[in-house]
mmCIF file of C-alpha atoms in Angstrom:
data_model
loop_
_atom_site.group_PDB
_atom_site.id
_atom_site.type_symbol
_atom_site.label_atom_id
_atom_site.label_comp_id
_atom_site.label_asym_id
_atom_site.label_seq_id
_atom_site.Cartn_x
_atom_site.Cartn_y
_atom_site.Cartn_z
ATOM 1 C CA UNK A 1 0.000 0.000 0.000
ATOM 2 C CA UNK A 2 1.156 3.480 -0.843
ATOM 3 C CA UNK A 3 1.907 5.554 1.949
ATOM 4 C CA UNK A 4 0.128 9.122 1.822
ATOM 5 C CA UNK A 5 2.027 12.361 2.309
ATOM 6 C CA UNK A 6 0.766 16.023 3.251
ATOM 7 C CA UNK A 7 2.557 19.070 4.396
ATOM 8 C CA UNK A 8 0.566 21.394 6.763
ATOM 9 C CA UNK A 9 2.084 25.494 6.413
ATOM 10 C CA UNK A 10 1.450 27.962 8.796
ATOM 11 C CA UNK A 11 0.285 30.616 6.385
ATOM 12 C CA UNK A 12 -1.692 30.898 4.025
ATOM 13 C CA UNK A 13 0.105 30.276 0.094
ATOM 14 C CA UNK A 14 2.926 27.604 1.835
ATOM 15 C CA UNK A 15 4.480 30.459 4.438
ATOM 16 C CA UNK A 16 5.987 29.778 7.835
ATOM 17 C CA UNK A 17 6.856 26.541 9.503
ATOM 18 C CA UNK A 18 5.798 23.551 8.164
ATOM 19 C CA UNK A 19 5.143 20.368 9.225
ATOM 20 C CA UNK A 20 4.929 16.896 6.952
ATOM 21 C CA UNK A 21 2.369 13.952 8.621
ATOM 22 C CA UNK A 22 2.007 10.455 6.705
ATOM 23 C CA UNK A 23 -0.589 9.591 9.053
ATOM 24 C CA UNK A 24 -3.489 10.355 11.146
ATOM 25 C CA UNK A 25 -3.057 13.096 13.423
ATOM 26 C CA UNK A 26 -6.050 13.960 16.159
ATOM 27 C CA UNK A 27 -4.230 17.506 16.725
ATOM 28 C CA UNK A 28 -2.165 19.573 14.473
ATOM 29 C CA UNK A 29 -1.870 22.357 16.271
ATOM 30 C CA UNK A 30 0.305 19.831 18.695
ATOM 31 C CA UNK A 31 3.052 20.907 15.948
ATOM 32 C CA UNK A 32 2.391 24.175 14.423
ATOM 33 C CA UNK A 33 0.668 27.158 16.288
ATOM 34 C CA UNK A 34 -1.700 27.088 13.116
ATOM 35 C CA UNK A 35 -2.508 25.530 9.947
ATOM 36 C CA UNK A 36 -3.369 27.707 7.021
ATOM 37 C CA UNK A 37 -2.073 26.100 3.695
ATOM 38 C CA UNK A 38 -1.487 22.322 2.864
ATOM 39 C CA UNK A 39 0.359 20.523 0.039
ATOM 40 C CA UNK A 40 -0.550 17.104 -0.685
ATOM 41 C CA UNK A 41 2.190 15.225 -2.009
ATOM 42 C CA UNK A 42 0.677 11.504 -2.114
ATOM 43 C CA UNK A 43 -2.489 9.851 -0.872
ATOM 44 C CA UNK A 44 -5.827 11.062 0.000
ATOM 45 C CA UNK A 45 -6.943 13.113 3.445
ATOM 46 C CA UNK A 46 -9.604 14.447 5.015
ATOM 47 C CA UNK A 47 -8.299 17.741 6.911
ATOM 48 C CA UNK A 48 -10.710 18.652 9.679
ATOM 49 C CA UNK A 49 -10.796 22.055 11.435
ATOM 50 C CA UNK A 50 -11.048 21.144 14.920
ATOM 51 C CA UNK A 51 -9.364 18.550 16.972
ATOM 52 C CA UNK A 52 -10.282 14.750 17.293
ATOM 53 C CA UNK A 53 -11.518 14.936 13.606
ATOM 54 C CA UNK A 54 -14.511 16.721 14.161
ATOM 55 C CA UNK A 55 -16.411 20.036 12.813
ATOM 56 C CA UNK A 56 -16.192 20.426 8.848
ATOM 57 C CA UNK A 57 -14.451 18.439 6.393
ATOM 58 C CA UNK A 58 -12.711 18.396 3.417
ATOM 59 C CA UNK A 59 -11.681 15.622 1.107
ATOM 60 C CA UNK A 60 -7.871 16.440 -0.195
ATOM 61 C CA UNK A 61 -5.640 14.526 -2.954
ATOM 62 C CA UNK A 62 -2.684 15.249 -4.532
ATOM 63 C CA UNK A 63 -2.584 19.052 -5.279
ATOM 64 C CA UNK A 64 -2.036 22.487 -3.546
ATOM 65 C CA UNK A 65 -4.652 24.312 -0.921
ATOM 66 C CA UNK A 66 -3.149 27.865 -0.568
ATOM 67 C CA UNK A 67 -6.286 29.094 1.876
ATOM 68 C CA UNK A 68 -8.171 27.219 4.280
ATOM 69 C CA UNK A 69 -10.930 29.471 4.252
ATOM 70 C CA UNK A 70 -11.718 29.085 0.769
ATOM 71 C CA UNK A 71 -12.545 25.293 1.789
ATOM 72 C CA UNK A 72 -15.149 26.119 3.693
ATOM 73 C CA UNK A 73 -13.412 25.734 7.172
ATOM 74 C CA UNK A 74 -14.512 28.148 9.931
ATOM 75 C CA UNK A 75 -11.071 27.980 11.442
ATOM 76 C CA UNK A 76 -7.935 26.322 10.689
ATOM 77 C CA UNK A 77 -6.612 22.792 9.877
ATOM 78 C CA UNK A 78 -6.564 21.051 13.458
ATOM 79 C CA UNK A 79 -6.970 17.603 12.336
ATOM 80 C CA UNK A 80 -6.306 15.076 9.361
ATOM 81 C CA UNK A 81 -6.843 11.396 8.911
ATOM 82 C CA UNK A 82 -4.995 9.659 6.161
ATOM 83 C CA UNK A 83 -7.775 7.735 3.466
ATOM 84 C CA UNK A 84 -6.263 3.881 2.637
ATOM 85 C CA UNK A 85 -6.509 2.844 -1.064
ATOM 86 C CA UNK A 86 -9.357 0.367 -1.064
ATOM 87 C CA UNK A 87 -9.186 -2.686 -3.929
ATOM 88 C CA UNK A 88 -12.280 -4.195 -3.987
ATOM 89 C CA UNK A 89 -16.300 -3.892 -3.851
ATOM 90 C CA UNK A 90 -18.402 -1.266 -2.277
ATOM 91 C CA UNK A 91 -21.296 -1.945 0.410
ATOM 92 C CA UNK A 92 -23.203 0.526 2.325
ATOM 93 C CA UNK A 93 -26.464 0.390 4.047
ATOM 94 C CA UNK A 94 -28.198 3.781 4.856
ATOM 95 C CA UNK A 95 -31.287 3.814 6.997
ATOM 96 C CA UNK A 96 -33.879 6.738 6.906
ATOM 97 C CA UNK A 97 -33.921 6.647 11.211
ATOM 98 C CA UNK A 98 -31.135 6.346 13.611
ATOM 99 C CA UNK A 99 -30.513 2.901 15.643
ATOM 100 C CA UNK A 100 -31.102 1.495 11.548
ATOM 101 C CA UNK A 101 -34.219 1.957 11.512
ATOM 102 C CA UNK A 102 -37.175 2.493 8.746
ATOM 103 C CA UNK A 103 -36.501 2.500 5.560
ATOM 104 C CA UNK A 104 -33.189 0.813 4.425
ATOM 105 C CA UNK A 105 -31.459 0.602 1.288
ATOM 106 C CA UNK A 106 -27.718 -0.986 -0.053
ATOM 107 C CA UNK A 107 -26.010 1.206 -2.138
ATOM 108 C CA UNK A 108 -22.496 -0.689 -4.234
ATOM 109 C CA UNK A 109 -22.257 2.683 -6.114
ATOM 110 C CA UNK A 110 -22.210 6.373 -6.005
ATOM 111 C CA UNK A 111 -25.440 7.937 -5.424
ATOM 112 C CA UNK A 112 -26.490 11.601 -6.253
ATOM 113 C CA UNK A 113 -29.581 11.900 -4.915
ATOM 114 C CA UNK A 114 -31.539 9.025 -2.372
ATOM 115 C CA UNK A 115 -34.066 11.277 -2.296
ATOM 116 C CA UNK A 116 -34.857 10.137 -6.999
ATOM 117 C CA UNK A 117 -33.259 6.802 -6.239
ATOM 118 C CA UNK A 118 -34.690 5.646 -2.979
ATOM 119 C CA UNK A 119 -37.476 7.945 -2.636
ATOM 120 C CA UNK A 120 -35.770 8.559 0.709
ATOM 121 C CA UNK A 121 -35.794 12.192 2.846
ATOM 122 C CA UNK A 122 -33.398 11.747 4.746
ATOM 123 C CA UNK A 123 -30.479 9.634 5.967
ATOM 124 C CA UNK A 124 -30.132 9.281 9.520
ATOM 125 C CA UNK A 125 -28.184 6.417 10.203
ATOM 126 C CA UNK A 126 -25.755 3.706 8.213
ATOM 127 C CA UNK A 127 -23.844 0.783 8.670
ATOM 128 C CA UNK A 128 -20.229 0.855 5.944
ATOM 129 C CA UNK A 129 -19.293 -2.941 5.315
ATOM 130 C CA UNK A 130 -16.626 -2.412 2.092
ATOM 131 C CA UNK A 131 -15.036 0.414 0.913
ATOM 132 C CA UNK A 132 -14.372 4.541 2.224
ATOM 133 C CA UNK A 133 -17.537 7.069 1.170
ATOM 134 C CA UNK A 134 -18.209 10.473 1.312
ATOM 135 C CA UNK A 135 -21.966 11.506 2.220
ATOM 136 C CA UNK A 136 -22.812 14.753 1.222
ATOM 137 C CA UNK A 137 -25.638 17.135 2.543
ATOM 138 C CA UNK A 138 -27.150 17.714 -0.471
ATOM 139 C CA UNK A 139 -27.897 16.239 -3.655
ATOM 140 C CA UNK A 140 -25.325 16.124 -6.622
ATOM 141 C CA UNK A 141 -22.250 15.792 -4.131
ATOM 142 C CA UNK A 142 -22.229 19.242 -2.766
ATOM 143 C CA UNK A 143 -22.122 21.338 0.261
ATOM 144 C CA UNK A 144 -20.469 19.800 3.559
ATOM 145 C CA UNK A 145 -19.370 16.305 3.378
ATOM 146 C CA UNK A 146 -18.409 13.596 5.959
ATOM 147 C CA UNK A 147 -15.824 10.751 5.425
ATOM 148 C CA UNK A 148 -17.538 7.001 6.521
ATOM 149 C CA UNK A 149 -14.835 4.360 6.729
ATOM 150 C CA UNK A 150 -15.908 0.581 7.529
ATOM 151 C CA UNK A 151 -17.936 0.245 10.514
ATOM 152 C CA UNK A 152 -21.849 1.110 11.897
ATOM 153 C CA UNK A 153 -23.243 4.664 12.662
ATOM 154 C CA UNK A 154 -25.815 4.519 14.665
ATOM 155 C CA UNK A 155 -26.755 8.127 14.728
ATOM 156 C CA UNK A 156 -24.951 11.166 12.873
ATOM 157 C CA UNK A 157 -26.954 13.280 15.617
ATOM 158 C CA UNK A 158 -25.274 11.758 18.287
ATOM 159 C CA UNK A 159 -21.838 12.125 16.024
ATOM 160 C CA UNK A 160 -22.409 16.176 16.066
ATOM 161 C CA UNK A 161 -24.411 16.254 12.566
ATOM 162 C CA UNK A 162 -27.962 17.038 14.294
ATOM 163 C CA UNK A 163 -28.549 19.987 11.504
ATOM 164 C CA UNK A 164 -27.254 18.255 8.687
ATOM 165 C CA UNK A 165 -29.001 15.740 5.906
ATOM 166 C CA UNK A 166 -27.340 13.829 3.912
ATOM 167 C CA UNK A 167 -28.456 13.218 0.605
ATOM 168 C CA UNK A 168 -26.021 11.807 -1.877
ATOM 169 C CA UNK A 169 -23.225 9.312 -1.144
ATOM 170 C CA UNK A 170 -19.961 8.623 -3.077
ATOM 171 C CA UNK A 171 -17.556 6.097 -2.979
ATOM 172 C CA UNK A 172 -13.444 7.211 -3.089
ATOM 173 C CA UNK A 173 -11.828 5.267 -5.600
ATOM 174 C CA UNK A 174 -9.461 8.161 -6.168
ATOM 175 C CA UNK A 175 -5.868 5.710 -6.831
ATOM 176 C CA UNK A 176 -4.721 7.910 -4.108
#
């Protein structure tokens, strides 16, 4: 498996101190006073801007982020979790209730809207059995996102997403 590289900058446009993680890391700020810029060298991320991976999101691959803020972060880079390559099938259940419950569906493939697939309103709930997504508040892969790696989520309320829907799912098959 390739290993994933990123470079976290101070500044904004690649200025001050840097620091280079191939890894997860719960709390940047651990190393640099701030995080304003990233470079991704290899590999896939999600940057988050508060500790612990939590708050908003952002899905990065190889490339250049000169501005945080134009990522839609409300503060800086404080967290990032490295995104394995995954060979292989995709399998996700999503639930319209939390605990898994009412209406459930199996997705193997991206989806841009469960509310014209599944006839389904919302998605509160889902259990990941193959593969890395990102679910997406609204329809047609936009607006704030949330990485799901293998494993069950019982409720994205009870994960800090009380105010958000999510309504189109897509798999990463970026050959990161």
């Amino acid at each position: 498996m390739t290993m994933g590289k990123i470079i976290f900058y101070e500044d904004r446009n690649f200025g001050g101190r840097s620091y280079e993680c191939m890894s997860d890391c719960a709390e940047l700020t651990s190393y640099l006073s701030r995080c304003h810029s990233c470079r991704v060298e290899s590999g896939c991320f999600m940057v988050y801007d508060r500790s612990n991976y939590m708050g908003n999101q952002y899905f990065v691959r190889r490339g250049e982020y000169s501005d945080y803020s134009r990522m839609g972060m409300s503060d800086c880079f404080r967290s990032c979790r490295m995104i394995p390559m995954h060979r292989g099938s995709f399998r996700m259940r999503i639930y319209e209730r939390e605990n898994f419950g009412g209406q459930m569906m199996e997705m193997m493939d991206d989806c841009d809207s469960i509310m014209d697939r599944y006839r389904m309103s919302d998605c509160q709930s889902c259990s990941v059995m193959d593969g890395h997504w990102l679910m997406y508040e609204q329809p047609h892969y936009r607006g704030r996102m949330m990485y799901m790696r293998p494993g069950e989520y019982r409720s994205f309320r009870d994960m800090g997403y009380s105010n958000m829907r999510f309504m189109s799912m897509r798999r990463i098959m970026d050959s990161c």
